[in-house]
Coordinates of C-alpha atoms in Angstrom, one line a residue:
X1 CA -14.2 19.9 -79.1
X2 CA -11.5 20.0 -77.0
X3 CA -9.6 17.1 -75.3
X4 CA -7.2 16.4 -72.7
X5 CA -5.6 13.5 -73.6
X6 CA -4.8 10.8 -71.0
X7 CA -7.2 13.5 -68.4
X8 CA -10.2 13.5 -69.5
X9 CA -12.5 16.2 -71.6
X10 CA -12.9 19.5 -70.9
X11 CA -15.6 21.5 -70.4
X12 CA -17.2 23.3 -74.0
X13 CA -17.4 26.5 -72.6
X14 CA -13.6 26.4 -71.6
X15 CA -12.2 26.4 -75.1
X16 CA -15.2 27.9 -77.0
X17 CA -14.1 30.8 -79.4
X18 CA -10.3 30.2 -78.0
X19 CA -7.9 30.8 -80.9
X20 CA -4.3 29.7 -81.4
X21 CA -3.4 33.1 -80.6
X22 CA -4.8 32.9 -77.3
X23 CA -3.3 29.6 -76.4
X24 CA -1.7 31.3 -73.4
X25 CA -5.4 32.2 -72.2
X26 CA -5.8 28.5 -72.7
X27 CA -3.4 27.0 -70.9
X28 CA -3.9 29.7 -67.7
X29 CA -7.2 28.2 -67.1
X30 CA -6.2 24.6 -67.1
X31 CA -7.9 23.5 -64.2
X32 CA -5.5 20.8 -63.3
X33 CA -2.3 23.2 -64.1
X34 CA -1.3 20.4 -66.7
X35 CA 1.3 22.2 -69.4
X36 CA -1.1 22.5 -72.2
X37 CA -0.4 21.7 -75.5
X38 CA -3.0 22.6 -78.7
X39 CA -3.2 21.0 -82.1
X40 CA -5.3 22.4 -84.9
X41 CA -6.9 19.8 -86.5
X42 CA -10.2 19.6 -88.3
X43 CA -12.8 19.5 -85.6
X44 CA -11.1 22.2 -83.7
X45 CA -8.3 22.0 -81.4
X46 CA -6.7 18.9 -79.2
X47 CA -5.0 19.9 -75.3
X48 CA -2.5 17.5 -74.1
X49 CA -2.1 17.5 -70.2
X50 CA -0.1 15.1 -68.4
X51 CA -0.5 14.1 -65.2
X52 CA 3.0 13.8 -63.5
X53 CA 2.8 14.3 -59.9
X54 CA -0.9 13.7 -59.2
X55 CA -1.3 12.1 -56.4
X56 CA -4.7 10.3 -55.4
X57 CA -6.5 10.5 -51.9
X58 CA -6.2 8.2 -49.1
X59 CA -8.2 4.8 -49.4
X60 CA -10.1 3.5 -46.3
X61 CA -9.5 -0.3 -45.7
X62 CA -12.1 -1.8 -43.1
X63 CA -13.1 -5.7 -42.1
X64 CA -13.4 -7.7 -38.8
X65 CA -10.5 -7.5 -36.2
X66 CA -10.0 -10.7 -35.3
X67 CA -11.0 -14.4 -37.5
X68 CA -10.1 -17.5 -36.7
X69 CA -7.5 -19.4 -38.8
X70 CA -8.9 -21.2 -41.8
X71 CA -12.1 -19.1 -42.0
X72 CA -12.9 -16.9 -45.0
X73 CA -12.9 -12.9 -44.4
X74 CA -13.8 -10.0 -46.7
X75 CA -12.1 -7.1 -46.7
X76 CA -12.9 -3.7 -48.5
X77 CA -10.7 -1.3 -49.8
X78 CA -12.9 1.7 -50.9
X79 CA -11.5 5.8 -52.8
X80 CA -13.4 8.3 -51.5
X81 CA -12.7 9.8 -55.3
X82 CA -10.9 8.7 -58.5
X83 CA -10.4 11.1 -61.8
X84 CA -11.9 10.4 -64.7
X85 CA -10.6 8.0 -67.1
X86 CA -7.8 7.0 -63.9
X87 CA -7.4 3.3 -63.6
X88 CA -6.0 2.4 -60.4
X89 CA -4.6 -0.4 -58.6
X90 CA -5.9 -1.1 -55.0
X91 CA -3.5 -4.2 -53.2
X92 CA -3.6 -5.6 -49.7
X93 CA -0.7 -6.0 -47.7
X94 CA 0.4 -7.1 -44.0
X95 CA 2.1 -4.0 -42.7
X96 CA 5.4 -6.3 -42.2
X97 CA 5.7 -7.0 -45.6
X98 CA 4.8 -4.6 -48.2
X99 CA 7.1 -6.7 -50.5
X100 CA 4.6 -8.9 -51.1
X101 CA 0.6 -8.1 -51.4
X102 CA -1.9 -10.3 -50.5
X103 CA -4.5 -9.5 -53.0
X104 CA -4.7 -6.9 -55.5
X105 CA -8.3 -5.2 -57.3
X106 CA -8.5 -2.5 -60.2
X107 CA -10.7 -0.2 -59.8
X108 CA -12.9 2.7 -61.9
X109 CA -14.5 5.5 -60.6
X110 CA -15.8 5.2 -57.2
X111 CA -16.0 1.6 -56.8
X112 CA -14.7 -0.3 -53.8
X113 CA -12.1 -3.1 -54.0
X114 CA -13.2 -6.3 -52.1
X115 CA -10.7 -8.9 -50.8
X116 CA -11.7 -12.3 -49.9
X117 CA -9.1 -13.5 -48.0
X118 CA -9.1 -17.2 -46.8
X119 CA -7.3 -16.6 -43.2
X120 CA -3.9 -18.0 -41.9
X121 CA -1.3 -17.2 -39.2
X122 CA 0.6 -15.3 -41.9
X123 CA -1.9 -12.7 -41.9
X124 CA -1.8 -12.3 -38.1
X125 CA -1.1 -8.9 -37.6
X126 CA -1.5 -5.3 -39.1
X127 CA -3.0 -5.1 -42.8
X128 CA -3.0 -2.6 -45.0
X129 CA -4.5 -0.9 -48.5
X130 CA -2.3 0.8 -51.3
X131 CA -3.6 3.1 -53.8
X132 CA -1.4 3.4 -57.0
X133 CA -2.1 4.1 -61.1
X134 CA -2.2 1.2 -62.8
X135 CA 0.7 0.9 -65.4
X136 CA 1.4 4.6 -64.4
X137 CA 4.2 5.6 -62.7
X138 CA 3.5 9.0 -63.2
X139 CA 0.7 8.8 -60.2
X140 CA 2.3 8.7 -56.1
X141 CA 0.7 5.9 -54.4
X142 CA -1.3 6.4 -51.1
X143 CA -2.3 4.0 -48.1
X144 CA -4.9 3.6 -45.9
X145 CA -4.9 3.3 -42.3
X146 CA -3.7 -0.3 -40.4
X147 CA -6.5 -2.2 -39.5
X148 CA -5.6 -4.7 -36.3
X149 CA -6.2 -8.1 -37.6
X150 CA -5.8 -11.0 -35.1
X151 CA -5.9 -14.6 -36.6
X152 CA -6.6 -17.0 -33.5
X153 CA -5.4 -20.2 -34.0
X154 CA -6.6 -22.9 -31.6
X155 CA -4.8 -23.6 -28.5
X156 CA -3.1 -27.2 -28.5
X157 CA -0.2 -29.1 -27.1
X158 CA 0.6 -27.4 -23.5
X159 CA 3.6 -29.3 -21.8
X160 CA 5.8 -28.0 -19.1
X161 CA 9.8 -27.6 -19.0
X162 CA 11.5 -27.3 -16.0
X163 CA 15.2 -25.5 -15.4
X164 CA 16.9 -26.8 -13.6
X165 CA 15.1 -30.2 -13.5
X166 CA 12.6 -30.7 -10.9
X167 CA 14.1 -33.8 -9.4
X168 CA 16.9 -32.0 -8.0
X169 CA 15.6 -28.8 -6.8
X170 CA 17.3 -27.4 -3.1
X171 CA 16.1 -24.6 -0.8
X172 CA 17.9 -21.6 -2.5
X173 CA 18.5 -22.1 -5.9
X174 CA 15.7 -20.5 -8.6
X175 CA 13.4 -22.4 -10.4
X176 CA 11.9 -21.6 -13.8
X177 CA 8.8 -23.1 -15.8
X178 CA 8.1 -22.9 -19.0
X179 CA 4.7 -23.6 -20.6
X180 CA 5.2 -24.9 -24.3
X181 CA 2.5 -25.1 -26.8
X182 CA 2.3 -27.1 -30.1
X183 CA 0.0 -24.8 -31.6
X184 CA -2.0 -20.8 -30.9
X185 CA -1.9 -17.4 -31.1
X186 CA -2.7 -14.7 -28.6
X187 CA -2.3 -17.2 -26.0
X188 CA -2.4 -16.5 -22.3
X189 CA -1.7 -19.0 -19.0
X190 CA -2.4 -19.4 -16.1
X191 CA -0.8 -21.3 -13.5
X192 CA -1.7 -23.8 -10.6
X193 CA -0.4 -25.3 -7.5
X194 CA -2.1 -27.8 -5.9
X195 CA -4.5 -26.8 -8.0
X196 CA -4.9 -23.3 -6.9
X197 CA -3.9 -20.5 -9.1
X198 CA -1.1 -18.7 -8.9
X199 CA -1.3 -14.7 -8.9
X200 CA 1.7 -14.1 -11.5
X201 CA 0.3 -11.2 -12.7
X202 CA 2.0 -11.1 -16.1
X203 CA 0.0 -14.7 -17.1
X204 CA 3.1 -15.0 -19.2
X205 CA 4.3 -18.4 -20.2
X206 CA 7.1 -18.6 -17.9
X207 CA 6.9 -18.8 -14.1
X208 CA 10.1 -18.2 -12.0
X209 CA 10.6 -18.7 -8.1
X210 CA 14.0 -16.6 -7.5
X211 CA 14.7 -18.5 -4.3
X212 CA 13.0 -21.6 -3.2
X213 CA 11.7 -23.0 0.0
X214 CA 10.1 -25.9 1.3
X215 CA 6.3 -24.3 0.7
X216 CA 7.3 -24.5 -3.4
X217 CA 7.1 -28.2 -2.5
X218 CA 4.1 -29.1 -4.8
X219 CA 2.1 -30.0 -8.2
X220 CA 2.5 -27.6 -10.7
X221 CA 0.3 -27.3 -13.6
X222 CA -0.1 -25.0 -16.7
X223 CA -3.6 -23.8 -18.5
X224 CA -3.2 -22.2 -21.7
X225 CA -6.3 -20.2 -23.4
X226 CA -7.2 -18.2 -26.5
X227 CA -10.4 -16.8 -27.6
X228 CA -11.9 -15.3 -30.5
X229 CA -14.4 -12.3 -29.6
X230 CA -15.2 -13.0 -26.4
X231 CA -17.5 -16.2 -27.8
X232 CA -15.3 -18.8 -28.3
X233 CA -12.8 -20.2 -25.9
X234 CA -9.9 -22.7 -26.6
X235 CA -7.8 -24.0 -23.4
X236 CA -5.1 -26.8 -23.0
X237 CA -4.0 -28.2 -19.9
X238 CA -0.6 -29.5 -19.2
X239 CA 0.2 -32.6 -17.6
X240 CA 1.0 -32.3 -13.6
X241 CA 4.4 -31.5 -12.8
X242 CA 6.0 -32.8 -9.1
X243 CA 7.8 -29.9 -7.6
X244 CA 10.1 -31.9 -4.8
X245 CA 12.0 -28.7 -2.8
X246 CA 15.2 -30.7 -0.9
X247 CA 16.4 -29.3 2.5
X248 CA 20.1 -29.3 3.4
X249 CA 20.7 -30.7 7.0
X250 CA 20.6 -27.8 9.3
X251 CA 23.1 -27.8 12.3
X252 CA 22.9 -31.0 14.8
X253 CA 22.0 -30.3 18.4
X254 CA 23.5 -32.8 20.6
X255 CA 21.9 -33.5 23.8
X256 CA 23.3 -36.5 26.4
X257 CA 21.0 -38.9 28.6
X258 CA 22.5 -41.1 31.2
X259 CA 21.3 -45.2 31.2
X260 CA 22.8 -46.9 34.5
X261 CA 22.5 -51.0 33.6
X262 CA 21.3 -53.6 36.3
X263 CA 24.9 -54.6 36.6
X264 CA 26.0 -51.0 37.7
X265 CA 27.5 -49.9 34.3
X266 CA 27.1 -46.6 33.0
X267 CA 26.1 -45.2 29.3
X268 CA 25.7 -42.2 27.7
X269 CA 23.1 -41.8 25.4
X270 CA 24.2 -39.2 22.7
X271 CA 21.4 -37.9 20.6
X272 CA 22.0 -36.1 17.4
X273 CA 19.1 -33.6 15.9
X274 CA 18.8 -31.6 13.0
X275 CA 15.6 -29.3 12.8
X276 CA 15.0 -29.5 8.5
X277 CA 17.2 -32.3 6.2
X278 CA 15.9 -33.9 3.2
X279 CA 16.8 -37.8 3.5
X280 CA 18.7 -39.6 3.3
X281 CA 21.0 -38.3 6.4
X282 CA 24.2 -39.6 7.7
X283 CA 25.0 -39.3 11.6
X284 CA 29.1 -39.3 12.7
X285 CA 29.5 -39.3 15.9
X286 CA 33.1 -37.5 16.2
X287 CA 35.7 -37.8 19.2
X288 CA 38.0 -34.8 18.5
X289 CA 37.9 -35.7 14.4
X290 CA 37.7 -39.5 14.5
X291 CA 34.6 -41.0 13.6
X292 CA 33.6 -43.6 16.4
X293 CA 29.9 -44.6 15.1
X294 CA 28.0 -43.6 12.0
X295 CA 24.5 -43.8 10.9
X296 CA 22.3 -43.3 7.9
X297 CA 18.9 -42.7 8.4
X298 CA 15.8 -41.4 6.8
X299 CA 15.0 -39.3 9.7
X300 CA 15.9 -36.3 11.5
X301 CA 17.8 -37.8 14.4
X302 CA 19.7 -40.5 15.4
X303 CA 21.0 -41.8 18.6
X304 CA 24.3 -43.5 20.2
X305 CA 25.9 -45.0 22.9
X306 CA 28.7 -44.4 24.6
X307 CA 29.9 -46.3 27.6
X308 CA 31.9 -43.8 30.4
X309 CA 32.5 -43.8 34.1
X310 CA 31.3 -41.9 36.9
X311 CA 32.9 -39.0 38.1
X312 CA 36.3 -39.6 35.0
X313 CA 37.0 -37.1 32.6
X314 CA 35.5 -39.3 29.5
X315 CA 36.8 -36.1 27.1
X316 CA 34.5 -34.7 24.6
X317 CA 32.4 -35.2 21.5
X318 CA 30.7 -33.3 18.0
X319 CA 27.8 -34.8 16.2
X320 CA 28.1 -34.4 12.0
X321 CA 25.1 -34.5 9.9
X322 CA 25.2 -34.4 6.4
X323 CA 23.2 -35.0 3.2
X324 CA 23.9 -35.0 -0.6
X325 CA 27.1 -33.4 -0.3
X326 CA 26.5 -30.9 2.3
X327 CA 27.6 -31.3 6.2
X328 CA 26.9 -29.3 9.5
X329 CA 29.0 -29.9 12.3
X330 CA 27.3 -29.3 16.3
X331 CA 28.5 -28.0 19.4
X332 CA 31.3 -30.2 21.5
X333 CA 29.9 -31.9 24.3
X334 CA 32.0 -33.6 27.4
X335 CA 30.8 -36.7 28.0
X336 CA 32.1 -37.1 32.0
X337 CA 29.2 -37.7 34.5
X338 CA 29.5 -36.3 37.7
X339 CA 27.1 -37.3 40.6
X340 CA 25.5 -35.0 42.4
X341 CA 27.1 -33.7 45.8
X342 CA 27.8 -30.6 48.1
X343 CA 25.4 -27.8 49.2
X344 CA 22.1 -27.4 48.2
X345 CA 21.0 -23.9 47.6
X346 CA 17.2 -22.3 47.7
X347 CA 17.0 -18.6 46.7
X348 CA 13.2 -17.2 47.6
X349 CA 11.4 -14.2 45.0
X350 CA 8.8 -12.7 46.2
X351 CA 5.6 -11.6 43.8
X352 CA 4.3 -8.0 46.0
X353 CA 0.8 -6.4 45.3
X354 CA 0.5 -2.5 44.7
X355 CA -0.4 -3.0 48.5
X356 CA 3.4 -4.0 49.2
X357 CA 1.5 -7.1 50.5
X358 CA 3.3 -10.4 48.8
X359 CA 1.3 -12.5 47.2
X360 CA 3.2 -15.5 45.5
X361 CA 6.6 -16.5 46.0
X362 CA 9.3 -18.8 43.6
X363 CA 11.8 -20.9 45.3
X364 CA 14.5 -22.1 42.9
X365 CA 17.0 -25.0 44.0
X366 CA 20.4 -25.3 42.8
X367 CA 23.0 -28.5 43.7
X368 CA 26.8 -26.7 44.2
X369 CA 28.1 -30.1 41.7
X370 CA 26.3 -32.9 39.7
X371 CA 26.0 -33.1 35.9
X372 CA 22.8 -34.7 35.9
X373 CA 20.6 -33.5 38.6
X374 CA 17.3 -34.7 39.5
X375 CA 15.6 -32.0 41.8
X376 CA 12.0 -32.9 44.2
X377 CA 10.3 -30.6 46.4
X378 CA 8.7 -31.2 49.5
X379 CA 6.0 -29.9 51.9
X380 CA 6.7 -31.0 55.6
X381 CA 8.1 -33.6 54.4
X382 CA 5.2 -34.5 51.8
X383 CA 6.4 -34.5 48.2
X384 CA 4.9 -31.9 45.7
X385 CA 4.8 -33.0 41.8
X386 CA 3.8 -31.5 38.8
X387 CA 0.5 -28.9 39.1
X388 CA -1.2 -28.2 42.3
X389 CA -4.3 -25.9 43.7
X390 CA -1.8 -23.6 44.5
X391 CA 1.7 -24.8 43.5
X392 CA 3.3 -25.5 40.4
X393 CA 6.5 -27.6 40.0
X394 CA 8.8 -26.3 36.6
X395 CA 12.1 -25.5 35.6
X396 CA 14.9 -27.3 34.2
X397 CA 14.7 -30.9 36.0
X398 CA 11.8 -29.6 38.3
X399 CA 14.2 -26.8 40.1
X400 CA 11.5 -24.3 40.5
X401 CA 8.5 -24.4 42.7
X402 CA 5.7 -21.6 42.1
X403 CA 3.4 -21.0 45.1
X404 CA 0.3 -18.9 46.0
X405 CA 0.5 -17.3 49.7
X406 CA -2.2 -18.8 51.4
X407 CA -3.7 -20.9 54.3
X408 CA -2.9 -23.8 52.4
X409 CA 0.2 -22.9 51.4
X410 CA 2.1 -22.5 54.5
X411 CA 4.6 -25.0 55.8
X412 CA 7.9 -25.9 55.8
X413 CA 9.7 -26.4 52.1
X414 CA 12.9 -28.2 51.5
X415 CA 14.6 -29.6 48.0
X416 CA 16.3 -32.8 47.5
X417 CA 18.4 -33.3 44.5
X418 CA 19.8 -36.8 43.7
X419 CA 21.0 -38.0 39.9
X420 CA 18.6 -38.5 37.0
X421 CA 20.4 -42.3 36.8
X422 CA 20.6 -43.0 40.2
X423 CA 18.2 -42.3 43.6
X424 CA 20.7 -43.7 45.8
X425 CA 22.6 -40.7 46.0
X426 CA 20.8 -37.6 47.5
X427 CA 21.5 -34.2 49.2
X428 CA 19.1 -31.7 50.5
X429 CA 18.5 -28.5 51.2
X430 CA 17.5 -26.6 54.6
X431 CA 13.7 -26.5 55.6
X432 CA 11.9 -22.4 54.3
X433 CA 9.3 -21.5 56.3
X434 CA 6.5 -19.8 54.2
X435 CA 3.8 -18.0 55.9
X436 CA 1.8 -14.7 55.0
X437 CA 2.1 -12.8 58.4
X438 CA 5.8 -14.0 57.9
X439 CA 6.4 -12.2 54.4
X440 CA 4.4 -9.6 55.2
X441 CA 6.0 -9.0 58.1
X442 CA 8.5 -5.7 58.1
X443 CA 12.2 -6.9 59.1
X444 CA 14.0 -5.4 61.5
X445 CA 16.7 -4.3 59.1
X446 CA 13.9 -2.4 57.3
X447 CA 13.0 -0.4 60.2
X448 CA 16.7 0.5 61.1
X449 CA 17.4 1.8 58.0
X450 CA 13.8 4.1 57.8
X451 CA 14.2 5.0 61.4
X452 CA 18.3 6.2 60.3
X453 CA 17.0 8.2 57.7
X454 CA 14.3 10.0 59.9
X455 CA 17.1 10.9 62.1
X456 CA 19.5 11.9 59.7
X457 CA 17.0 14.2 57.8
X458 CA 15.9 15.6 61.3
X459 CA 19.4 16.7 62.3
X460 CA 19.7 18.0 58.2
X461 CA 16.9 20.3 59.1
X462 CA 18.1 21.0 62.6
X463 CA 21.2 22.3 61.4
X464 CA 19.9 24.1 58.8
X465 CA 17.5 26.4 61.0
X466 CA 20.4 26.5 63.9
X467 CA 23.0 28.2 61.0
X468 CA 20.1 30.2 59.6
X469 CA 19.9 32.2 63.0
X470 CA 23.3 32.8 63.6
X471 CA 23.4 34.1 60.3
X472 CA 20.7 36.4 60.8
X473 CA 21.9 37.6 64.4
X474 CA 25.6 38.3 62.8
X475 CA 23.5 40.3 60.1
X476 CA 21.1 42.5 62.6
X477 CA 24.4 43.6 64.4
X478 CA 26.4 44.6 61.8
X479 CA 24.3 46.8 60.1
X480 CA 21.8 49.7 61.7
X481 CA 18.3 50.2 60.0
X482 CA 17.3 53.8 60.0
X483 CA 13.7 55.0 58.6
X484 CA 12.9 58.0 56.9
X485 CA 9.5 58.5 55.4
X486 CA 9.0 56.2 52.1
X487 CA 12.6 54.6 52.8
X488 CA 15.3 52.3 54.8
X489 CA 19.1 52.9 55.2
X490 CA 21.4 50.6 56.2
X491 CA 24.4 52.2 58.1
X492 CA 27.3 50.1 58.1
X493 CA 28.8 49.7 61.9
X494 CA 32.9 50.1 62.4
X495 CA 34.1 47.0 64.6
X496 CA 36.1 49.3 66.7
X497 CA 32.9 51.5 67.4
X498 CA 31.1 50.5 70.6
X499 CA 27.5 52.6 70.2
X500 CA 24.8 50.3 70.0
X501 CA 21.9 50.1 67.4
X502 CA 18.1 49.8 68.0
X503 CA 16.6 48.1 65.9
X504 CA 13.6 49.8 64.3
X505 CA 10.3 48.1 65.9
X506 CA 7.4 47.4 63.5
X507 CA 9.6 46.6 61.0
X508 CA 10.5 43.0 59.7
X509 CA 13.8 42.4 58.5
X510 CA 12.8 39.9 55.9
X511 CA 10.6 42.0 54.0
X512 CA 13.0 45.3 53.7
X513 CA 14.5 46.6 50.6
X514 CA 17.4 48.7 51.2
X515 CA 19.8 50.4 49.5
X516 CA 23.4 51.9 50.7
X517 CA 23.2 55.5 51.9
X518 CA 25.9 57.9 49.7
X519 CA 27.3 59.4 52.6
X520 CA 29.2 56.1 53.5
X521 CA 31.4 56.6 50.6
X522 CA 34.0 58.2 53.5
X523 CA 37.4 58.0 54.1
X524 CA 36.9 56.3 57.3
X525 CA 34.2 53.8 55.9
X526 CA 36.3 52.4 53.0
X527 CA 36.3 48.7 54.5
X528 CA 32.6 48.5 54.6
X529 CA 32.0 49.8 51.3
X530 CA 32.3 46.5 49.1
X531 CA 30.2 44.7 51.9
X532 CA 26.8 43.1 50.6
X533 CA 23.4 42.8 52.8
X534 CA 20.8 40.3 51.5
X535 CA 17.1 40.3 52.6
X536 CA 14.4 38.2 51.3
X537 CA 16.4 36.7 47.8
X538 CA 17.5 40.7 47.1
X539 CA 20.6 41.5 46.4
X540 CA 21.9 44.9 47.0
X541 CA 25.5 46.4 46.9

């Protein structure tokens, strides 16, 4: 017989009758192209192949794709085929760490290798199958495909982390949160304010607001979830976190109100406003830069008096607001009253229809000098306030007066003014008579002006026509039309020549197209040549 040692046996028929002589036939027809070596021994001859640089086929590595941790898994690792007489090694590996298998499996023939594996987060990831001889060097290993292998590991332990912390959070500044977990894989989150969920999109573990505002101002809360195939759900839900957004003090409006005592002594009330301001919030009141009154408050205004006297420069003043650190400083405000005094002023707009007829009119009343003015209106004599059937009183201090032309509306209108603080001291306008034949009525200097315009566009047109004929006489002498059949000549006139020239009848001048004749290209003509004769827009030279 004949033996390949280490390979396997070969086939009768392929050494049969095959001689030393012929071991170069022999070793041709290797069918693994093995260097061949014979021995003659008794029974016939031995071949020797070794197998240096056989490599063996792929192996195929399948099991499930995701288990949960603690849970026992099998995995097979299966050669499609395996020589004769091979042993080989089949070992299990995490992709990340083929310096350490798993599990290992030898392996004849055909048979798969299988791997129970009792599941832990070490083997989270992407595993692996190796092929290789077994105490053979000689043989090139071979791997399978990866096979995705997620371990899910219960969800446990959510807790939330704020940076900076969430008790000193300002409009502005950017917040992060961070959901923590004790415990999971392949976790996912969600987050809530208020209890509604957030759209972060990423469901990462982080949420960040790059610049916060008062609507951050909330309960935050983080839900962290796993699952394993779709069936089975694992969820943790942080505790509630407080989300308090602080507001620096905007800048103070200052506004003044006047308080006259029984007694006859005057104060200014000075109130101090600031539209957003987290409290606490401190009020200065500031006379050039010294402080006269301060308050601290927990609201958004505050309010201070001032004692001045009528019609005295009293000087000027700044309201300061300020909160944690941060101040705003208002516009300066005098602080001198003036009573009200001098003329009374009403000024009259008229509302017109597309029929030029008027239809509403506003009367607005202004006082020449008074710092707090107090205006009334009044309808022969009869006081009009707030919202009538067809008036409406508005306007800083009730200065304007709306009105509806009308029946009822007509009368006599007039505007008192007197001070907010006192009544004693009052000044009126002059009475505005307000009737609908009276608006509607065209004023004389209306019809001066139309009637001026008439007449100057009548003596425009006048002139026009009166030039336009002395033109066109100056023309007709000048130059003689002649007529020959299909044409007109124009024979220019000397001014010392004294024959007259008929006109052509039947012929209209307007409508003629001439052309200059070439026998006036003489001697004698030469100062009529460059002359030019215009009919009806032509021009011909």
């Amino acid at each position: 017989m004949c033996v390949v040692n280490g390979y396997g046996s070969l086939p009768r028929t392929f050494l049969s009758g095959c001689l030393p002589t012929f071991a170069s036939l022999c070793v041709s027809e290797c069918v693994y192209n093995c260097y061949v070596l014979f021995v003659e021994h008794e029974a016939g001859f031995s071949v020797w192949c070794p197998v240096a640089g056989v490599r063996l086929d792929k192996p195929h590595l399948s099991g499930p794709s995701a288990a949960l941790e603690g849970s026992v898994e099998i995995f097979t690792c299966k050669m499609a085929w395996i020589p004769s007489n091979v042993s080989v090694v089949l070992k299990l590996y995490v992709e990340r760490n083929l310096n350490k298998f798993i599990s290992e499996h030898i392996v004849n023939y055909e048979e798969p290798a299988v791997f129970p594996l009792l599941v832990t987060e070490k083997h989270d990831g992407r595993l692996i199958c190796e092929a290789s001889g077994n105490n053979n060097t000689e043989i090139e290993s071979t791997f399978s495909d990866s096979l995705d292998f997620q371990v899910i590991s219960p969800v446990e332990g959510a807790t939330i982390v704020s940076h900076p912390s969430s008790d000193d959070l300002w409009v502005g500044q950017t917040l992060t949160l961070r959901c923590d977990i004790t415990r999971g894989t392949h976790v996912s989150y969600d987050w809530l304010q208020n209890g509604t969920p957030l759209h972060s999109g990423l469901r990462a573990s982080r949420l960040t607001i790059p610049s916060l505002s008062v609507h951050h101002t909330g309960d935050y809360q983080c839900v962290a979830s796993n699952r394993l195939n779709d069936t089975a759900v694992y969820n943790s839900s942080s505790d509630v976190m407080s989300v308090q957004v602080k507001e620096h003090v905007s800048k103070p409006e200052i506004s003044l109100d006047v308080l006259k005592s029984a007694a006859g002594d005057l104060s200014v009330i000075v109130r101090c406003r600031c539209d957003t301001g987290t409290p606490l919030n401190t009020f200065s009141l500031l006379n050039d830069t010294n402080i006269i009154v301060t308050e601290t408050t927990d609201r958004l205004q505050a309010f201070f008096t001032v004692s001045v006297q009528l019609n005295r420069d009293m000087g000027w003043v700044r309201c300061n607001a300020s909160n944690h650190g941060n101040w705003m400083l208002s516009n300066a405000k005098n602080l001198s009253v003036e009573s009200v005094g001098g003329a009374v002023t009403v000024t009259l707009f008229k509302h017109v229809a597309r029929d030029f007829q008027v239809f509403g009119v506003v009367m607005r009343c202004q006082v020449e000098r008074g710092t707090f003015p107090q205006y009334h209106w009044f309808l022969n004599n009869s006081r009009l306030e707030g919202r009538g059937a067809f008036y409406a009183v508005g306007g800083t201090q009730n200065s304007s007066l709306s009105l509806s032309v009308g029946p009822h509306s007509s009368g006599f209108y007039h505007c008192q003014v007197s001070d907010t603080f006192d009544n004693a001291n009052t000044v009126r306008s002059l009475k505005t008579l307000i009737n609908r034949d009276v608006l509607n009525r065209v004023s004389t200097s209306v019809l001066v002006v139309v009637f001026t315009c008439l007449i100057l566009l009548m003596v425009s047109v006048t002139s026009c026509c009166f030039y336009g004929a002395v033109l066109r006489r100056t023309y007709s002498r000048k130059y003689l039309l002649t007529e020959r059949p299909g044409e007109a000549y124009v024979t220019s006139k000397r001014e010392d020549d004294e024959e007259d020239y008929l006109m052509l009848s039947g012929y209209e001048e307007d409508v003629i197209h001439t052309e200059r004749t070439s026998d006036l290209h003489s001697e004698e003509d030469e100062s009529s040549v460059d002359e030019t004769v215009v009919y009806d827009g032509a021009v011909s030279k």
